[in-house]
Amino acid sequence: MNMPEKKIFVTQPSLPDLDEFIPYLKEIWNNKILTNNGPFHKMLEKELSEFLGVPYISLFANGTLALVTALQVLRISGEVITTPYSFVATSHSLWWNNIKPVFVDVEPESCNLDPEKIEIAITPKTTAIMPVHVYGNPCKVERIKEIADIYGLKVIYDAAHTFGAKYKEKSICNFGDLSILSFHATKVFNTMEGGAIICHDEATKKRIDYLKNFGFAGETIVMAPGINSKMNELQAAMGLLQLKYFVGNRDKRKKIANIYRKELSDIKGIKFMSELNDTEANYSYFPIFIEESVYGLNRDQLYNKLKENNINGRRYFYPLISEFSMYKGLDSASPLNLPVSTKIANEVICLPIYPDLHLDDVKKICSLIKDFNKLK
Ligand code: T4K
């Protein structure tokens, strides 16, 4: 089997033509506004709110600071119910706010927080639920809202993976009290680093904007101990340019996902996620799950064999957040409490998917996975 000649990574950022960025840079150089709600920042907020169909959006320097700030916006404290099957930033944002994460297991079909396991984890100290729409797949948002309403809890979605993905024809970011996006280099829409909070009313948008700018509500008024988590003008300009290419890039990702689906579907022991009802995907990740007893190799053997052949997939999200030393001691972190998360974390590999990935290389990756299975 021919292996790809150069290393292929799980993702590669898409960038516009450099010449297209120069006029934006010239404008920044001319007007000398580099940050603090400058003209590109304002323009990007307006364009993103229209593009995503969300009422209010506030831009951030990155997704992690958006998460940390969101918890302050709603004055969340005590305990928050969350998922162990995510990037560490989800729980770290709680840690930075002195909040105890309470881990609840996920569903095997979506890899998202299992709503039916939330109620048993609620205590008098619980103030919010922080689910993650993993790989851009929507959580069971209606059921989560129902539970939150009964118990008087806030819902903050870590929607870092969901840019451009829809549920029931609406942006997935429209659900929950707040939703947080990441525009990191590795995301489907990138501003190099960047993030956002989406909210539903003007007063909350104001509070978010004060908090991301030290708490300033006027030249001499500080209304809360805010932080500096603002997006700068270079990032915002990049976002304006990137937005023009989002749909084309998403369609290229879709082609890649379709090839994976077609080529891998008859390999026994390799599962991938079925397309969820009422969902328009953004094709941000292509996770596969390896059942060792059927495929013949375990996940790490396949991961390493692919690596030897220049294919650098990633085991998102292994290890589980609950296995890291700072969380391991929590009662809810026990693997006995998290059997589904533990299983999928041990089976997952995210295969390369990004707009500039050649379709021939995608086919080569599929052939390698087929061949390893024959060799065992
Ligand atoms: N919540 C969730 C659910 C998240 O997934 C994330 C971030 C956050 C919150 C926090 O949002 P941010 O604060 O990051 O905005 C990456 C990203 O750094 C991280 O943003 C992302 N999730 C996570 C899932 O993946 P790593 O450690 O895998 O990144 P790295 O540097 O190994 O990149 C992966 C591959 O991408 C590299 O092998 C090569 C390629 N790459 C990467 C970068 C940064 C490039 O080709 N160019 C680049 O500039 O975490």
Coordinates of C-alpha atoms and ligand atoms in Angstrom, one line a residue:
M1 CA 0.0 0.0 0.0
N2 CA 1.3 3.5 -0.9
M3 CA 1.6 5.7 2.1
P4 CA 1.3 9.5 1.9
E5 CA 4.7 11.0 1.2
K6 CA 4.5 13.7 3.9
K7 CA 3.1 13.8 7.4
I8 CA -0.6 14.3 7.6
F9 CA -2.0 15.8 10.8
V10 CA -5.5 15.5 12.3
T11 CA -6.1 19.0 11.0
Q12 CA -4.5 22.0 9.3
P13 CA -5.9 25.5 9.5
S14 CA -7.4 26.9 6.4
L15 CA -6.0 30.3 5.5
P16 CA -7.1 32.9 3.0
D17 CA -4.7 34.1 0.3
L18 CA -2.1 36.4 2.0
D19 CA -2.7 39.1 -0.5
E20 CA -6.3 39.3 0.6
F21 CA -5.2 40.0 4.2
I22 CA -2.9 42.9 3.3
P23 CA -5.7 45.5 2.8
Y24 CA -7.0 44.7 6.3
L25 CA -3.5 45.1 7.7
K26 CA -3.1 48.4 5.9
E27 CA -6.3 49.7 7.4
I28 CA -5.2 48.7 10.9
W29 CA -1.8 50.4 10.3
N30 CA -3.6 53.5 9.1
N31 CA -6.1 54.0 11.8
K32 CA -3.9 52.6 14.6
I33 CA -6.8 51.0 16.5
L34 CA -5.4 47.7 17.5
T35 CA -7.8 46.5 20.1
N36 CA -10.6 47.6 22.6
N37 CA -13.7 47.1 20.5
G38 CA -12.2 48.6 17.3
P39 CA -14.0 48.8 13.9
F40 CA -13.1 45.2 12.7
H41 CA -14.2 43.8 16.1
K42 CA -17.6 45.6 15.8
M43 CA -18.0 44.5 12.2
L44 CA -17.2 40.8 13.0
E45 CA -19.7 40.8 15.8
K46 CA -22.4 42.1 13.4
E47 CA -21.5 39.7 10.6
L48 CA -21.3 36.6 12.9
S49 CA -24.6 37.4 14.6
E50 CA -26.2 37.5 11.1
F51 CA -24.3 34.5 9.7
L52 CA -25.1 32.3 12.7
G53 CA -28.5 33.7 13.3
V54 CA -27.9 34.4 17.0
P55 CA -29.2 37.5 18.8
Y56 CA -26.0 38.7 20.6
I57 CA -22.4 37.7 20.3
S58 CA -19.3 38.9 22.1
L59 CA -15.8 38.2 20.8
F60 CA -13.0 36.9 23.0
A61 CA -9.2 36.3 22.7
N62 CA -9.8 32.6 22.9
G63 CA -12.5 30.0 23.8
T64 CA -11.0 29.2 27.3
L65 CA -11.2 32.9 28.4
A66 CA -14.8 32.9 27.0
L67 CA -15.6 29.9 29.2
V68 CA -13.9 31.4 32.3
T69 CA -15.7 34.7 31.8
A70 CA -19.1 33.1 31.1
L71 CA -19.1 31.5 34.5
Q72 CA -18.6 35.0 36.0
V73 CA -21.3 36.5 33.9
L74 CA -23.9 34.2 35.5
R75 CA -22.2 34.2 38.9
I76 CA -21.9 30.4 38.9
S77 CA -20.5 28.9 42.1
G78 CA -20.5 25.6 44.1
E79 CA -20.8 22.6 41.9
V80 CA -21.4 22.3 38.1
I81 CA -22.4 19.2 36.3
T82 CA -20.2 18.5 33.3
T83 CA -18.8 15.9 31.0
P84 CA -15.4 14.1 31.3
Y85 CA -15.3 13.5 27.5
S86 CA -14.0 16.9 26.3
F87 CA -10.9 19.0 26.0
V88 CA -9.5 19.9 29.4
A89 CA -10.5 23.6 29.0
T90 CA -14.1 22.7 29.8
S91 CA -13.2 21.6 33.4
H92 CA -10.3 24.0 33.8
S93 CA -12.7 26.9 33.3
L94 CA -14.6 25.7 36.4
W95 CA -11.3 25.2 38.3
W96 CA -10.3 28.8 37.6
N97 CA -13.6 30.0 39.1
N98 CA -13.2 27.8 42.2
I99 CA -16.1 25.6 41.1
K100 CA -16.2 21.9 41.7
P101 CA -16.8 19.9 38.5
V102 CA -19.2 17.0 38.9
F103 CA -18.7 14.4 36.2
V104 CA -21.6 12.7 34.6
D105 CA -21.3 10.0 32.0
V106 CA -22.0 10.4 28.2
E107 CA -24.3 8.7 25.7
P108 CA -22.6 6.2 23.3
E109 CA -24.4 7.5 20.2
S110 CA -23.5 11.2 20.5
C111 CA -20.6 11.2 23.0
N112 CA -22.5 14.0 24.8
L113 CA -23.6 14.3 28.4
D114 CA -26.4 11.8 29.1
P115 CA -29.4 13.9 30.3
E116 CA -30.8 10.9 32.1
K117 CA -27.8 10.7 34.4
I118 CA -27.9 14.4 35.4
E119 CA -30.6 14.4 38.1
I120 CA -28.9 11.9 40.3
A121 CA -25.8 14.1 40.4
I122 CA -27.6 17.3 41.5
T123 CA -26.9 18.4 45.1
P124 CA -27.9 21.5 47.0
K125 CA -24.6 23.1 45.9
T126 CA -25.3 22.6 42.1
T127 CA -25.8 25.8 40.3
A128 CA -25.4 25.0 36.6
I129 CA -24.9 22.3 33.9
M130 CA -22.0 22.7 31.5
P131 CA -22.4 20.2 28.6
V132 CA -20.3 20.1 25.5
H133 CA -21.6 19.6 22.0
V134 CA -18.7 17.2 21.2
Y135 CA -17.5 17.1 17.6
G136 CA -20.2 19.6 16.8
N137 CA -23.0 17.2 17.5
P138 CA -25.9 18.8 19.4
C139 CA -26.6 17.6 23.0
K140 CA -30.2 16.7 23.9
V141 CA -30.9 20.4 24.4
E142 CA -34.7 20.2 25.1
R143 CA -34.3 17.5 27.8
I144 CA -31.4 19.4 29.4
K145 CA -33.4 22.6 29.5
E146 CA -36.3 20.7 31.1
I147 CA -34.1 19.4 33.9
A148 CA -32.4 22.8 34.4
D149 CA -35.8 24.5 34.7
I150 CA -37.1 22.1 37.3
Y151 CA -34.0 22.5 39.5
G152 CA -33.4 26.2 38.8
L153 CA -30.0 25.6 37.2
K154 CA -28.3 27.7 34.5
V155 CA -27.0 25.9 31.3
I156 CA -23.7 27.0 29.8
Y157 CA -22.9 25.1 26.6
D158 CA -19.3 24.6 25.7
A159 CA -20.0 24.9 22.0
A160 CA -16.3 25.1 21.0
H161 CA -16.8 22.6 18.1
T162 CA -20.1 23.8 16.7
F163 CA -19.4 26.8 14.5
G164 CA -21.9 26.6 11.5
A165 CA -23.6 23.4 12.7
K166 CA -27.3 23.5 13.1
Y167 CA -30.1 21.7 15.1
K168 CA -33.6 22.0 13.8
E169 CA -32.4 24.6 11.3
K170 CA -31.1 26.8 14.0
S171 CA -27.5 27.4 15.0
I172 CA -26.7 25.0 17.9
C173 CA -25.4 28.1 19.7
N174 CA -28.9 29.3 20.3
F175 CA -29.5 26.9 23.1
G176 CA -28.7 27.3 26.8
D177 CA -28.3 30.5 28.8
L178 CA -24.9 31.0 27.2
S179 CA -22.9 29.2 24.5
I180 CA -19.2 29.4 24.0
L181 CA -17.4 29.1 20.7
S182 CA -13.7 28.6 20.0
F183 CA -12.0 30.1 16.9
H184 CA -8.7 28.4 17.5
A185 CA -6.4 27.5 14.6
T186 CA -7.6 23.9 14.7
K187 CA -11.3 24.8 14.4
V188 CA -13.6 24.9 11.3
F189 CA -13.7 28.7 11.6
N190 CA -10.4 30.2 12.9
T191 CA -9.2 33.7 13.8
M192 CA -5.8 32.1 14.7
E193 CA -6.9 32.2 18.3
G194 CA -10.3 33.4 19.3
G195 CA -13.6 32.7 20.8
A196 CA -17.1 34.1 21.6
I197 CA -20.0 34.0 24.0
I198 CA -23.5 34.0 22.6
C199 CA -26.4 35.3 24.8
H200 CA -30.0 36.2 24.4
D201 CA -30.5 39.7 25.7
E202 CA -28.9 43.1 25.6
A203 CA -28.4 43.4 29.4
T204 CA -26.4 40.1 29.5
K205 CA -24.4 41.2 26.4
K206 CA -23.5 44.4 28.3
R207 CA -22.3 42.5 31.3
I208 CA -20.2 40.2 29.2
D209 CA -18.6 43.1 27.5
Y210 CA -17.8 44.8 30.8
L211 CA -16.4 41.7 32.2
K212 CA -14.1 41.0 29.3
N213 CA -12.7 44.6 29.6
F214 CA -11.6 44.6 33.3
G215 CA -15.2 45.5 34.4
F216 CA -15.1 49.0 32.9
A217 CA -18.6 50.5 32.4
G218 CA -17.2 54.0 31.7
E219 CA -14.0 55.9 31.8
T220 CA -14.0 56.0 35.6
I221 CA -16.5 53.2 36.6
V222 CA -15.5 49.6 37.2
M223 CA -18.7 47.6 37.9
A224 CA -17.1 44.2 38.6
P225 CA -13.6 42.6 38.9
G226 CA -13.4 41.8 35.2
I227 CA -10.6 40.3 33.2
N228 CA -8.9 41.2 29.9
S229 CA -10.2 38.6 27.5
K230 CA -10.9 40.8 24.4
M231 CA -10.3 39.8 20.8
N232 CA -7.9 42.2 19.0
E233 CA -8.2 43.8 15.6
L234 CA -5.9 41.4 13.8
Q235 CA -8.0 38.4 14.9
A236 CA -11.2 40.2 14.0
A237 CA -9.9 41.2 10.5
M238 CA -8.9 37.5 10.0
G239 CA -12.4 36.4 11.1
L240 CA -14.1 38.8 8.6
L241 CA -12.0 37.3 5.8
Q242 CA -12.4 33.7 6.9
L243 CA -16.1 34.0 7.1
K244 CA -16.3 34.3 3.3
Y245 CA -14.7 30.9 2.9
F246 CA -16.6 29.0 5.6
V247 CA -19.3 27.4 3.5
G248 CA -16.9 26.3 0.7
N249 CA -14.5 24.9 3.3
R250 CA -17.4 23.1 5.1
D251 CA -18.4 21.5 1.8
K252 CA -14.8 20.3 1.2
R253 CA -14.9 18.7 4.7
K254 CA -18.2 17.0 3.9
K255 CA -16.7 15.3 0.8
I256 CA -13.9 13.9 3.0
A257 CA -16.4 12.7 5.6
N258 CA -18.4 11.0 2.8
I259 CA -15.3 9.1 1.5
Y260 CA -14.5 7.9 5.0
R261 CA -18.1 6.8 5.5
K262 CA -18.2 4.9 2.2
E263 CA -14.7 3.3 2.5
L264 CA -14.8 2.4 6.1
S265 CA -18.3 1.1 6.4
D266 CA -17.5 -2.5 5.5
I267 CA -14.6 -2.9 7.9
K268 CA -15.7 -5.0 10.8
G269 CA -14.8 -3.5 14.2
I270 CA -14.6 0.1 13.0
K271 CA -17.6 2.2 13.9
F272 CA -18.2 5.9 13.2
M273 CA -20.9 8.3 14.3
S274 CA -24.2 8.1 12.5
E275 CA -25.6 11.4 11.3
L276 CA -28.0 12.6 14.0
N277 CA -31.6 13.5 13.4
D278 CA -32.5 17.2 12.7
T279 CA -28.8 18.1 12.5
E280 CA -26.8 19.9 9.9
A281 CA -23.2 18.9 10.6
N282 CA -20.1 21.1 10.2
Y283 CA -17.7 18.1 9.7
S284 CA -15.3 19.4 12.2
Y285 CA -14.0 16.0 13.3
F286 CA -14.2 12.5 12.0
P287 CA -13.9 10.1 15.0
I288 CA -13.8 6.4 14.5
F289 CA -14.1 3.8 17.3
I290 CA -12.1 0.6 17.3
E291 CA -13.6 -2.6 18.7
E292 CA -10.4 -4.7 19.3
S293 CA -12.1 -8.1 19.5
V294 CA -13.6 -7.6 16.1
Y295 CA -11.0 -5.5 14.2
G296 CA -8.0 -7.4 15.5
L297 CA -5.9 -4.5 16.7
N298 CA -6.6 -2.2 19.6
R299 CA -7.0 1.5 19.3
D300 CA -3.4 2.3 20.3
Q301 CA -2.0 -0.3 17.9
L302 CA -4.0 1.2 15.0
Y303 CA -3.0 4.8 16.1
N304 CA 0.7 3.8 16.1
K305 CA 0.5 2.0 12.8
L306 CA -1.1 5.0 11.2
K307 CA 1.6 7.2 12.7
E308 CA 4.4 4.9 11.2
N309 CA 2.7 5.6 7.9
N310 CA 2.7 9.4 8.3
I311 CA -0.9 9.6 9.4
N312 CA -1.2 11.6 12.7
G313 CA -4.7 11.1 13.9
R314 CA -5.5 12.2 17.5
R315 CA -7.2 10.4 20.4
Y316 CA -9.7 13.2 21.2
F317 CA -10.7 12.8 24.0
Y318 CA -8.3 10.4 25.7
P319 CA -7.4 10.5 28.6
L320 CA -10.8 11.6 30.0
I321 CA -10.6 14.9 31.9
S322 CA -11.5 13.0 35.0
E323 CA -8.3 11.0 34.8
F324 CA -6.0 14.0 35.0
S325 CA -4.4 14.4 38.5
M326 CA -6.2 17.6 39.5
Y327 CA -9.6 15.9 39.0
K328 CA -8.9 12.2 39.7
G329 CA -9.6 12.5 43.4
L330 CA -13.2 13.7 42.9
D331 CA -15.9 11.1 43.7
S332 CA -17.5 11.6 40.4
A333 CA -14.2 10.9 38.6
S334 CA -14.3 7.2 39.3
P335 CA -14.3 5.1 36.1
L336 CA -17.2 3.1 37.8
N337 CA -19.3 6.3 37.5
L338 CA -18.2 6.8 33.8
P339 CA -18.4 3.5 32.0
V340 CA -19.5 4.8 28.6
S341 CA -17.0 7.7 28.6
T342 CA -14.2 5.3 29.7
K343 CA -15.0 2.9 26.8
I344 CA -15.2 5.4 24.0
A345 CA -12.1 7.3 25.3
N346 CA -10.2 3.9 24.9
E347 CA -11.6 3.3 21.4
V348 CA -11.5 6.7 19.6
I349 CA -9.2 8.0 16.9
C350 CA -10.1 11.2 15.1
L351 CA -8.9 10.9 11.5
P352 CA -7.5 13.8 9.5
I353 CA -10.1 16.1 8.1
Y354 CA -9.5 19.6 6.8
P355 CA -10.4 21.5 3.6
D356 CA -7.0 21.1 1.9
L357 CA -6.6 17.4 2.6
H358 CA -6.3 15.6 -0.8
L359 CA -9.1 13.1 -1.5
D360 CA -6.4 10.6 -2.7
D361 CA -4.8 10.8 0.7
V362 CA -8.2 10.2 2.4
K363 CA -8.5 7.0 0.3
K364 CA -5.0 6.0 1.2
I365 CA -5.9 6.4 4.9
C366 CA -8.9 4.1 4.4
S367 CA -6.8 1.5 2.6
L368 CA -4.3 1.4 5.4
I369 CA -7.0 0.8 7.9
K370 CA -8.4 -2.0 5.7
D371 CA -5.0 -3.5 5.2
F372 CA -4.0 -3.5 8.9
N373 CA -7.2 -5.4 9.6
K374 CA -6.3 -8.1 7.1
L375 CA -2.8 -8.4 8.5
K376 CA -3.9 -8.4 12.2
Ligands
T4K1 N1 -13.7 23.5 24.8 C1 -13.5 22.5 23.9 C2 -14.5 21.4 23.8 C3 -12.4 22.5 23.1 O1 -12.2 21.5 22.2 C4 -11.5 23.6 23.2 C5 -10.3 23.6 22.4 C6 -11.7 24.6 24.1 C7 -12.9 24.5 24.9 C8 -10.8 25.8 24.3 O2 -10.8 26.6 23.2 P1 -9.5 27.5 22.9 O3 -9.1 28.2 24.2 O4 -8.4 26.6 22.4 O5 -10.0 28.5 21.9 C9 -6.2 21.5 20.1 C10 -6.5 23.0 20.3 O6 -5.4 23.7 20.8 C11 -7.7 23.3 21.1 O7 -8.1 24.6 20.7 C12 -8.8 22.3 20.8 N2 -10.0 22.6 21.7 C13 -8.4 20.9 21.0 C14 -9.5 19.9 20.7 O8 -7.3 20.7 20.1 P2 -4.1 20.1 20.6 O9 -3.2 20.0 21.9 O10 -4.6 18.9 20.0 O11 -3.4 21.1 19.5 P3 -2.2 20.8 18.6 O12 -1.3 22.0 18.7 O13 -1.5 19.5 18.9 O14 -2.8 20.8 17.2 C15 -3.4 19.6 16.5 C16 -2.8 19.5 15.1 O15 -3.2 20.6 14.4 C17 -1.3 19.5 15.1 O16 -0.8 18.2 15.1 C18 -1.0 20.2 13.7 C19 -2.2 21.1 13.5 N3 -2.0 22.5 13.7 C20 -2.1 23.0 14.9 C21 -1.9 24.4 15.1 C22 -2.1 25.0 16.5 C23 -1.5 23.3 12.6 O17 -1.4 22.7 11.5 N4 -1.3 24.6 12.8 C24 -1.5 25.2 14.0 O18 -1.3 26.4 14.1 O19 -5.3 21.0 21.1

